[in-house]
Amino acid sequence: MIVSQSTRHLSHRSIGIGLLTFAASRVLVFLGFGIVAVAQTQEDARNGLERVSMLKHVRDVVSSWDGYWYLSIVEYGYPRSIPEGVTYFMLEARAAFFPGFPFLVRVLDNIIPGSTIATAMLLNLVLGATGVVLVGMLTRRLASEEAAVAAMVLCAMFPGSFSLSMAYSEALMVVAVGFALIAMVDEKWLLAGVAGAVATMTRPNAIALGLACLAALAVAKTPIRTRAMIVASGTLIGAGFAFTQWYIGNRAGEPLVWFRIQREAWGEGVTFGASTVRLCIEWLMNPLSSPTRALTMISVLAIFVGLFLMKRVELHRVVTAYSVGILLLTMTAATTTPRPRFVFVALGPMIAVAIWWIDQVQVSPHRRRTVELTVIGTCAAGLVSLSAIYGLLGAIP
């Protein structure tokens, strides 16, 4: 369903609800980080280590995992050479991460006083809030305003949104992808291409936006001029990815070195779903053995529900194509198998859930409120738990 041009904008009230929900969700994320800080403080005390502020432990969580590598790029730039047999124990492995987010942090770090971590946190706070509103704006173009509000609430509270509060690139990617998809729905193809280029310079999986262009091209009776603009948009999206490869390779003096780093340092590749199936089977054999396997299984279930509902509500072809591309990339990857943050950046499943529940399900107001409160409560618990698990290094994010 596509809403008419005259009624496709979000009201200030709806935007306010989205922003307030995002603010509440960040409190939950930092509650999870606070649990980590308390646990780490107690661990330091047991080991006779010098006490440090809990705020330092929170900063350590924010800059952990991928955050360490992005902040390394901010501090050192990309490596000038990368040894054969590079491993993730070597600082040169930072060249596996795309430049969009660290470049923006570096620029702002020269303007905003304070630490680089504080700059990254502030940047992602602004980008995260913007991304949530863009999800609402995109949903409003496809369905009712009530569905748009529901999509913003679900986006903010979805457990995978923990990544919006770490020194990760997901927040910038969601903003760029949000702009690109809105422009595609509005058939503003040049703007879509520019936003898509920013996305593909931020994260490699944003190349799924190219599938959205192909989906638009597949529509019958599209004028030749429009088809040319779609091709130009897809070219810009691909150019962002190609520029990143050139930039990293040029710095290291080795073309396409990014692919070698992915293979050697991170063991990444394509197993066409074999890794995902293996992790799910291992979880079924021993459900309490690994939080990572459990999260993979939950993510796989969320993916199938999302795919079903995107089909059920007949989500716009470009949003569906992008989402399917993201989900296929994570389902078929060797190492970065399904995770909550990868389901989150697909966007389409959350939008489809909101449209289905608000615009298509007929239930009594009392039952609707009960279900919605249950879902929000479950997401809130998941958001706190996930933030704490990753902060304690208990699972691979």
Short mmCIF file of N, CA and C in Angstrom, two decimals, residues 52-216:
data_model
loop_
_atom_site.label_atom_id
_atom_site.label_comp_id
_atom_site.label_asym_id
_atom_site.label_seq_id
_atom_site.Cartn_x
_atom_site.Cartn_y
_atom_site.Cartn_z
N VAL A 52 38.82 2.00 39.36
CA VAL A 52 38.64 3.08 38.39
C VAL A 52 37.16 3.42 38.35
N SER A 53 36.84 4.56 37.80
CA SER A 53 35.44 4.99 37.78
C SER A 53 34.60 4.06 36.90
N MET A 54 33.34 3.95 37.26
CA MET A 54 32.43 3.14 36.46
C MET A 54 32.27 3.74 35.06
N LEU A 55 32.42 5.06 34.97
CA LEU A 55 32.32 5.72 33.67
C LEU A 55 33.38 5.20 32.71
N LYS A 56 34.57 4.90 33.24
CA LYS A 56 35.62 4.36 32.38
C LYS A 56 35.22 2.99 31.85
N HIS A 57 34.61 2.19 32.69
CA HIS A 57 34.17 0.87 32.23
C HIS A 57 33.09 1.01 31.14
N VAL A 58 32.21 1.99 31.29
CA VAL A 58 31.19 2.23 30.26
C VAL A 58 31.86 2.64 28.96
N ARG A 59 32.86 3.52 29.04
CA ARG A 59 33.58 3.93 27.83
C ARG A 59 34.27 2.73 27.19
N ASP A 60 34.77 1.83 28.03
CA ASP A 60 35.41 0.62 27.48
C ASP A 60 34.41 -0.23 26.70
N VAL A 61 33.19 -0.30 27.20
CA VAL A 61 32.16 -1.07 26.49
C VAL A 61 31.84 -0.42 25.15
N VAL A 62 31.65 0.89 25.18
CA VAL A 62 31.30 1.63 23.95
C VAL A 62 32.37 1.44 22.88
N SER A 63 33.62 1.36 23.29
CA SER A 63 34.73 1.26 22.33
C SER A 63 35.21 -0.17 22.14
N SER A 64 34.42 -1.16 22.57
CA SER A 64 34.84 -2.55 22.43
C SER A 64 34.41 -3.12 21.08
N TRP A 65 34.82 -4.37 20.84
CA TRP A 65 34.48 -5.06 19.61
C TRP A 65 34.84 -4.21 18.39
N ASP A 66 33.90 -4.01 17.46
CA ASP A 66 34.20 -3.24 16.25
C ASP A 66 34.59 -1.80 16.58
N GLY A 67 34.08 -1.29 17.71
CA GLY A 67 34.41 0.07 18.10
C GLY A 67 35.91 0.28 18.24
N TYR A 68 36.62 -0.73 18.72
CA TYR A 68 38.08 -0.63 18.85
C TYR A 68 38.72 -0.36 17.50
N TRP A 69 38.24 -1.06 16.47
CA TRP A 69 38.87 -0.94 15.15
C TRP A 69 38.52 0.39 14.50
N TYR A 70 37.28 0.82 14.65
CA TYR A 70 36.91 2.13 14.09
C TYR A 70 37.70 3.26 14.75
N LEU A 71 37.82 3.20 16.06
CA LEU A 71 38.57 4.26 16.76
C LEU A 71 40.07 4.18 16.45
N SER A 72 40.56 2.99 16.13
CA SER A 72 41.96 2.85 15.69
C SER A 72 42.17 3.57 14.36
N ILE A 73 41.17 3.48 13.47
CA ILE A 73 41.27 4.19 12.20
C ILE A 73 41.24 5.70 12.43
N VAL A 74 40.40 6.14 13.36
CA VAL A 74 40.35 7.57 13.69
C VAL A 74 41.72 8.05 14.15
N GLU A 75 42.39 7.25 14.99
CA GLU A 75 43.67 7.66 15.58
C GLU A 75 44.84 7.50 14.62
N TYR A 76 44.89 6.39 13.89
CA TYR A 76 46.07 6.08 13.08
C TYR A 76 45.85 6.17 11.57
N GLY A 77 44.59 6.27 11.15
CA GLY A 77 44.32 6.19 9.73
C GLY A 77 44.44 4.76 9.24
N TYR A 78 44.44 4.57 7.94
CA TYR A 78 44.58 3.23 7.37
C TYR A 78 46.05 2.86 7.23
N PRO A 79 46.38 1.57 7.39
CA PRO A 79 47.79 1.15 7.34
C PRO A 79 48.41 1.35 5.96
N ARG A 80 49.71 1.64 5.95
CA ARG A 80 50.45 1.85 4.70
C ARG A 80 50.89 0.53 4.07
N SER A 81 50.90 -0.52 4.86
CA SER A 81 51.22 -1.85 4.33
C SER A 81 50.55 -2.88 5.23
N ILE A 82 50.24 -4.02 4.65
CA ILE A 82 49.56 -5.08 5.38
C ILE A 82 50.30 -6.39 5.13
N PRO A 83 50.84 -7.01 6.19
CA PRO A 83 51.67 -8.22 6.00
C PRO A 83 50.85 -9.40 5.51
N GLU A 84 51.53 -10.34 4.87
CA GLU A 84 50.89 -11.59 4.49
C GLU A 84 50.52 -12.37 5.75
N GLY A 85 49.41 -13.06 5.68
CA GLY A 85 48.97 -13.82 6.84
C GLY A 85 48.51 -12.94 7.98
N VAL A 86 47.98 -11.77 7.69
CA VAL A 86 47.52 -10.85 8.72
C VAL A 86 46.44 -11.51 9.57
N THR A 87 46.46 -11.25 10.87
CA THR A 87 45.47 -11.80 11.79
C THR A 87 44.78 -10.66 12.53
N TYR A 88 43.68 -10.98 13.23
CA TYR A 88 42.98 -9.92 13.95
C TYR A 88 43.70 -9.52 15.24
N PHE A 89 44.86 -10.14 15.51
CA PHE A 89 45.70 -9.68 16.62
C PHE A 89 46.60 -8.53 16.19
N MET A 90 46.66 -8.25 14.91
CA MET A 90 47.51 -7.19 14.37
C MET A 90 46.69 -5.93 14.13
N LEU A 91 47.27 -4.78 14.41
CA LEU A 91 46.58 -3.51 14.24
C LEU A 91 46.23 -3.25 12.78
N GLU A 92 46.99 -3.85 11.86
CA GLU A 92 46.70 -3.65 10.43
C GLU A 92 45.34 -4.22 10.02
N ALA A 93 44.79 -5.09 10.85
CA ALA A 93 43.48 -5.67 10.54
C ALA A 93 42.37 -4.63 10.54
N ARG A 94 42.68 -3.41 11.01
CA ARG A 94 41.67 -2.35 10.99
C ARG A 94 41.25 -1.97 9.57
N ALA A 95 42.06 -2.32 8.59
CA ALA A 95 41.74 -2.00 7.20
C ALA A 95 40.54 -2.80 6.69
N ALA A 96 39.99 -3.70 7.51
CA ALA A 96 38.79 -4.43 7.12
C ALA A 96 37.54 -3.58 7.32
N PHE A 97 37.68 -2.41 7.95
CA PHE A 97 36.52 -1.59 8.29
C PHE A 97 36.46 -0.35 7.40
N PHE A 98 35.26 -0.01 6.96
CA PHE A 98 35.06 1.03 5.96
C PHE A 98 35.23 2.43 6.57
N PRO A 99 35.54 3.43 5.76
CA PRO A 99 35.98 4.74 6.27
C PRO A 99 34.89 5.74 6.62
N GLY A 100 33.63 5.52 6.21
CA GLY A 100 32.62 6.55 6.40
C GLY A 100 32.49 7.04 7.83
N PHE A 101 32.28 6.10 8.77
CA PHE A 101 32.09 6.48 10.17
C PHE A 101 33.35 7.07 10.80
N PRO A 102 34.52 6.41 10.70
CA PRO A 102 35.72 7.01 11.33
C PRO A 102 36.10 8.35 10.72
N PHE A 103 35.85 8.56 9.44
CA PHE A 103 36.13 9.86 8.83
C PHE A 103 35.28 10.95 9.48
N LEU A 104 34.01 10.67 9.68
CA LEU A 104 33.11 11.65 10.29
C LEU A 104 33.50 11.91 11.74
N VAL A 105 33.88 10.86 12.47
CA VAL A 105 34.32 11.04 13.86
C VAL A 105 35.57 11.90 13.91
N ARG A 106 36.50 11.66 12.99
CA ARG A 106 37.75 12.44 12.98
C ARG A 106 37.46 13.91 12.71
N VAL A 107 36.58 14.19 11.77
CA VAL A 107 36.23 15.58 11.47
C VAL A 107 35.63 16.26 12.69
N LEU A 108 34.65 15.60 13.32
CA LEU A 108 33.98 16.19 14.47
C LEU A 108 34.90 16.27 15.69
N ASP A 109 35.84 15.35 15.79
CA ASP A 109 36.76 15.33 16.94
C ASP A 109 37.66 16.56 16.94
N ASN A 110 37.87 17.14 15.77
CA ASN A 110 38.66 18.36 15.68
C ASN A 110 37.85 19.60 16.04
N ILE A 111 36.54 19.40 16.18
CA ILE A 111 35.66 20.53 16.49
C ILE A 111 35.12 20.46 17.91
N ILE A 112 34.70 19.25 18.30
CA ILE A 112 34.07 19.05 19.61
C ILE A 112 35.13 18.77 20.67
N PRO A 113 35.12 19.49 21.77
CA PRO A 113 36.09 19.21 22.84
C PRO A 113 35.79 17.89 23.54
N GLY A 114 36.82 17.28 24.11
CA GLY A 114 36.64 16.02 24.81
C GLY A 114 37.33 14.88 24.08
N SER A 115 37.09 13.67 24.56
CA SER A 115 37.76 12.50 24.01
C SER A 115 37.12 12.05 22.70
N THR A 116 37.87 11.24 21.96
CA THR A 116 37.36 10.69 20.71
C THR A 116 36.16 9.78 20.96
N ILE A 117 36.20 9.03 22.05
CA ILE A 117 35.07 8.15 22.38
C ILE A 117 33.82 8.97 22.63
N ALA A 118 33.97 10.09 23.36
CA ALA A 118 32.82 10.95 23.63
C ALA A 118 32.24 11.51 22.33
N THR A 119 33.13 11.87 21.41
CA THR A 119 32.67 12.37 20.10
C THR A 119 31.89 11.31 19.35
N ALA A 120 32.41 10.08 19.34
CA ALA A 120 31.72 8.97 18.65
C ALA A 120 30.36 8.70 19.29
N MET A 121 30.28 8.75 20.63
CA MET A 121 29.02 8.52 21.32
C MET A 121 28.00 9.60 20.98
N LEU A 122 28.44 10.85 21.00
CA LEU A 122 27.55 11.96 20.69
C LEU A 122 27.07 11.88 19.25
N LEU A 123 27.99 11.58 18.34
CA LEU A 123 27.63 11.46 16.93
C LEU A 123 26.58 10.38 16.73
N ASN A 124 26.79 9.23 17.33
CA ASN A 124 25.83 8.13 17.15
C ASN A 124 24.50 8.39 17.85
N LEU A 125 24.52 9.20 18.90
CA LEU A 125 23.26 9.58 19.55
C LEU A 125 22.41 10.39 18.57
N VAL A 126 23.05 11.36 17.90
CA VAL A 126 22.33 12.19 16.92
C VAL A 126 21.92 11.36 15.71
N LEU A 127 22.86 10.56 15.20
CA LEU A 127 22.55 9.73 14.03
C LEU A 127 21.47 8.70 14.34
N GLY A 128 21.54 8.11 15.53
CA GLY A 128 20.54 7.11 15.90
C GLY A 128 19.14 7.69 15.96
N ALA A 129 19.01 8.87 16.58
CA ALA A 129 17.71 9.54 16.65
C ALA A 129 17.20 9.88 15.25
N THR A 130 18.12 10.36 14.40
CA THR A 130 17.76 10.69 13.02
C THR A 130 17.30 9.44 12.27
N GLY A 131 18.02 8.34 12.46
CA GLY A 131 17.67 7.10 11.79
C GLY A 131 16.29 6.61 12.17
N VAL A 132 15.94 6.71 13.44
CA VAL A 132 14.61 6.28 13.89
C VAL A 132 13.52 7.11 13.21
N VAL A 133 13.73 8.43 13.14
CA VAL A 133 12.75 9.30 12.49
C VAL A 133 12.64 8.98 11.00
N LEU A 134 13.77 8.70 10.37
CA LEU A 134 13.74 8.35 8.94
C LEU A 134 12.97 7.05 8.69
N VAL A 135 13.09 6.10 9.60
CA VAL A 135 12.29 4.87 9.49
C VAL A 135 10.81 5.21 9.55
N GLY A 136 10.45 6.14 10.43
CA GLY A 136 9.06 6.58 10.50
C GLY A 136 8.62 7.28 9.22
N MET A 137 9.48 8.13 8.68
CA MET A 137 9.15 8.83 7.45
C MET A 137 8.98 7.86 6.28
N LEU A 138 9.84 6.86 6.23
CA LEU A 138 9.74 5.85 5.18
C LEU A 138 8.44 5.06 5.32
N THR A 139 8.13 4.65 6.54
CA THR A 139 6.90 3.88 6.78
C THR A 139 5.66 4.71 6.45
N ARG A 140 5.71 6.00 6.75
CA ARG A 140 4.56 6.88 6.45
C ARG A 140 4.28 6.94 4.96
N ARG A 141 5.32 6.83 4.16
CA ARG A 141 5.12 6.83 2.71
C ARG A 141 4.46 5.54 2.22
N LEU A 142 4.51 4.52 3.05
CA LEU A 142 3.99 3.21 2.64
C LEU A 142 2.70 2.84 3.33
N ALA A 143 2.38 3.50 4.44
CA ALA A 143 1.22 3.09 5.23
C ALA A 143 0.73 4.26 6.07
N SER A 144 -0.05 3.96 7.10
CA SER A 144 -0.67 4.99 7.92
C SER A 144 0.33 5.63 8.89
N GLU A 145 -0.07 6.75 9.45
CA GLU A 145 0.78 7.42 10.44
C GLU A 145 0.92 6.57 11.70
N GLU A 146 -0.14 5.86 12.07
CA GLU A 146 -0.06 4.99 13.25
C GLU A 146 0.97 3.88 13.03
N ALA A 147 1.03 3.35 11.82
CA ALA A 147 2.03 2.33 11.51
C ALA A 147 3.43 2.93 11.55
N ALA A 148 3.57 4.17 11.11
CA ALA A 148 4.87 4.84 11.15
C ALA A 148 5.35 5.01 12.59
N VAL A 149 4.44 5.38 13.48
CA VAL A 149 4.80 5.51 14.90
C VAL A 149 5.22 4.15 15.46
N ALA A 150 4.46 3.13 15.13
CA ALA A 150 4.81 1.78 15.59
C ALA A 150 6.17 1.35 15.07
N ALA A 151 6.48 1.68 13.82
CA ALA A 151 7.78 1.33 13.25
C ALA A 151 8.91 2.04 13.98
N MET A 152 8.70 3.31 14.34
CA MET A 152 9.74 4.04 15.08
C MET A 152 9.95 3.45 16.46
N VAL A 153 8.86 3.10 17.13
CA VAL A 153 8.98 2.50 18.46
C VAL A 153 9.72 1.17 18.38
N LEU A 154 9.33 0.35 17.41
CA LEU A 154 9.98 -0.96 17.26
C LEU A 154 11.44 -0.80 16.88
N CYS A 155 11.74 0.17 16.01
CA CYS A 155 13.13 0.41 15.61
C CYS A 155 13.98 0.82 16.81
N ALA A 156 13.46 1.74 17.62
CA ALA A 156 14.23 2.22 18.78
C ALA A 156 14.43 1.13 19.81
N MET A 157 13.39 0.28 20.02
CA MET A 157 13.43 -0.70 21.08
C MET A 157 13.99 -2.05 20.64
N PHE A 158 14.11 -2.28 19.35
CA PHE A 158 14.61 -3.56 18.87
C PHE A 158 15.99 -3.84 19.49
N PRO A 159 16.21 -5.03 20.05
CA PRO A 159 17.48 -5.30 20.73
C PRO A 159 18.72 -5.01 19.89
N GLY A 160 18.65 -5.22 18.57
CA GLY A 160 19.80 -4.93 17.73
C GLY A 160 20.17 -3.47 17.66
N SER A 161 19.29 -2.59 18.17
CA SER A 161 19.61 -1.16 18.16
C SER A 161 20.66 -0.78 19.20
N PHE A 162 21.12 -1.76 19.99
CA PHE A 162 22.22 -1.46 20.92
C PHE A 162 23.40 -0.86 20.17
N SER A 163 23.57 -1.26 18.90
CA SER A 163 24.72 -0.81 18.10
C SER A 163 24.71 0.69 17.86
N LEU A 164 23.54 1.33 18.03
CA LEU A 164 23.46 2.78 17.84
C LEU A 164 24.14 3.54 18.99
N SER A 165 24.46 2.85 20.06
CA SER A 165 25.10 3.51 21.20
C SER A 165 26.54 3.07 21.40
N MET A 166 27.09 2.33 20.46
CA MET A 166 28.49 1.95 20.50
C MET A 166 29.23 2.67 19.38
N ALA A 167 30.55 2.58 19.41
CA ALA A 167 31.35 3.26 18.37
C ALA A 167 31.34 2.41 17.10
N TYR A 168 30.13 2.13 16.64
CA TYR A 168 29.89 1.30 15.46
C TYR A 168 29.40 2.19 14.32
N SER A 169 29.37 1.63 13.11
CA SER A 169 28.96 2.39 11.93
C SER A 169 27.48 2.20 11.58
N GLU A 170 26.75 1.38 12.34
CA GLU A 170 25.35 1.12 12.00
C GLU A 170 24.49 2.37 12.00
N ALA A 171 24.72 3.29 12.93
CA ALA A 171 23.88 4.49 12.99
C ALA A 171 24.00 5.31 11.71
N LEU A 172 25.23 5.51 11.24
CA LEU A 172 25.43 6.25 9.99
C LEU A 172 24.83 5.49 8.82
N MET A 173 24.98 4.18 8.81
CA MET A 173 24.42 3.38 7.73
C MET A 173 22.90 3.50 7.69
N VAL A 174 22.24 3.42 8.85
CA VAL A 174 20.78 3.51 8.88
C VAL A 174 20.31 4.86 8.36
N VAL A 175 21.01 5.93 8.72
CA VAL A 175 20.64 7.26 8.23
C VAL A 175 20.80 7.33 6.72
N ALA A 176 21.95 6.89 6.20
CA ALA A 176 22.18 6.94 4.76
C ALA A 176 21.20 6.05 4.01
N VAL A 177 20.96 4.85 4.51
CA VAL A 177 20.01 3.94 3.87
C VAL A 177 18.60 4.49 3.95
N GLY A 178 18.26 5.08 5.10
CA GLY A 178 16.93 5.68 5.25
C GLY A 178 16.68 6.76 4.21
N PHE A 179 17.65 7.67 4.05
CA PHE A 179 17.54 8.71 3.02
C PHE A 179 17.43 8.09 1.63
N ALA A 180 18.24 7.06 1.36
CA ALA A 180 18.25 6.44 0.03
C ALA A 180 16.91 5.78 -0.28
N LEU A 181 16.36 5.03 0.67
CA LEU A 181 15.10 4.34 0.42
C LEU A 181 13.94 5.33 0.28
N ILE A 182 13.93 6.37 1.10
CA ILE A 182 12.89 7.39 0.95
C ILE A 182 12.98 8.04 -0.42
N ALA A 183 14.19 8.37 -0.86
CA ALA A 183 14.37 8.96 -2.18
C ALA A 183 13.94 8.01 -3.28
N MET A 184 14.21 6.72 -3.12
CA MET A 184 13.77 5.74 -4.13
C MET A 184 12.26 5.66 -4.20
N VAL A 185 11.60 5.62 -3.04
CA VAL A 185 10.14 5.57 -3.02
C VAL A 185 9.57 6.83 -3.67
N ASP A 186 10.23 7.98 -3.44
CA ASP A 186 9.79 9.25 -4.03
C ASP A 186 10.27 9.41 -5.47
N GLU A 187 11.05 8.42 -5.96
CA GLU A 187 11.61 8.44 -7.32
C GLU A 187 12.54 9.64 -7.54
N LYS A 188 13.29 9.98 -6.52
CA LYS A 188 14.34 10.99 -6.62
C LYS A 188 15.67 10.24 -6.69
N TRP A 189 15.98 9.77 -7.87
CA TRP A 189 17.04 8.77 -8.03
C TRP A 189 18.45 9.32 -7.82
N LEU A 190 18.68 10.58 -8.17
CA LEU A 190 20.01 11.15 -7.94
C LEU A 190 20.30 11.25 -6.46
N LEU A 191 19.34 11.75 -5.69
CA LEU A 191 19.49 11.82 -4.24
C LEU A 191 19.69 10.43 -3.65
N ALA A 192 18.94 9.45 -4.17
CA ALA A 192 19.08 8.07 -3.69
C ALA A 192 20.48 7.55 -3.95
N GLY A 193 21.05 7.88 -5.11
CA GLY A 193 22.40 7.42 -5.43
C GLY A 193 23.45 8.03 -4.53
N VAL A 194 23.31 9.32 -4.25
CA VAL A 194 24.28 10.00 -3.38
C VAL A 194 24.21 9.42 -1.97
N ALA A 195 22.99 9.27 -1.43
CA ALA A 195 22.83 8.69 -0.10
C ALA A 195 23.33 7.25 -0.08
N GLY A 196 23.06 6.51 -1.15
CA GLY A 196 23.53 5.13 -1.23
C GLY A 196 25.04 5.04 -1.28
N ALA A 197 25.69 6.01 -1.94
CA ALA A 197 27.15 6.02 -1.98
C ALA A 197 27.73 6.23 -0.59
N VAL A 198 27.10 7.11 0.19
CA VAL A 198 27.54 7.30 1.58
C VAL A 198 27.39 6.00 2.36
N ALA A 199 26.26 5.31 2.14
CA ALA A 199 26.02 4.04 2.84
C ALA A 199 27.07 3.00 2.50
N THR A 200 27.41 2.87 1.21
CA THR A 200 28.38 1.84 0.81
C THR A 200 29.82 2.24 1.14
N MET A 201 30.05 3.48 1.53
CA MET A 201 31.35 3.87 2.06
C MET A 201 31.40 3.70 3.58
N THR A 202 30.26 3.28 4.15
CA THR A 202 30.15 3.12 5.60
C THR A 202 30.19 1.67 6.02
N ARG A 203 29.43 0.83 5.30
CA ARG A 203 29.41 -0.60 5.59
C ARG A 203 29.29 -1.36 4.28
N PRO A 204 29.98 -2.51 4.15
CA PRO A 204 29.92 -3.26 2.89
C PRO A 204 28.54 -3.83 2.57
N ASN A 205 27.76 -4.21 3.61
CA ASN A 205 26.46 -4.81 3.32
C ASN A 205 25.45 -3.81 2.77
N ALA A 206 25.78 -2.52 2.82
CA ALA A 206 24.88 -1.51 2.23
C ALA A 206 24.80 -1.65 0.72
N ILE A 207 25.69 -2.46 0.13
CA ILE A 207 25.63 -2.70 -1.31
C ILE A 207 24.28 -3.33 -1.69
N ALA A 208 23.54 -3.82 -0.70
CA ALA A 208 22.20 -4.36 -0.95
C ALA A 208 21.27 -3.30 -1.53
N LEU A 209 21.61 -2.03 -1.38
CA LEU A 209 20.81 -0.98 -2.02
C LEU A 209 20.81 -1.14 -3.54
N GLY A 210 21.86 -1.75 -4.08
CA GLY A 210 21.88 -2.01 -5.51
C GLY A 210 20.74 -2.90 -5.95
N LEU A 211 20.34 -3.84 -5.07
CA LEU A 211 19.20 -4.70 -5.39
C LEU A 211 17.91 -3.90 -5.46
N ALA A 212 17.83 -2.85 -4.64
CA ALA A 212 16.65 -2.00 -4.68
C ALA A 212 16.54 -1.31 -6.04
N CYS A 213 17.66 -0.88 -6.58
CA CYS A 213 17.66 -0.28 -7.92
C CYS A 213 17.24 -1.30 -8.97
N LEU A 214 17.75 -2.52 -8.85
CA LEU A 214 17.37 -3.56 -9.80
C LEU A 214 15.88 -3.86 -9.71
N ALA A 215 15.34 -3.85 -8.51
CA ALA A 215 13.91 -4.09 -8.34
C ALA A 215 13.09 -3.00 -9.00
N ALA A 216 13.56 -1.75 -8.90
CA ALA A 216 12.87 -0.64 -9.54
C ALA A 216 12.95 -0.76 -11.06
#
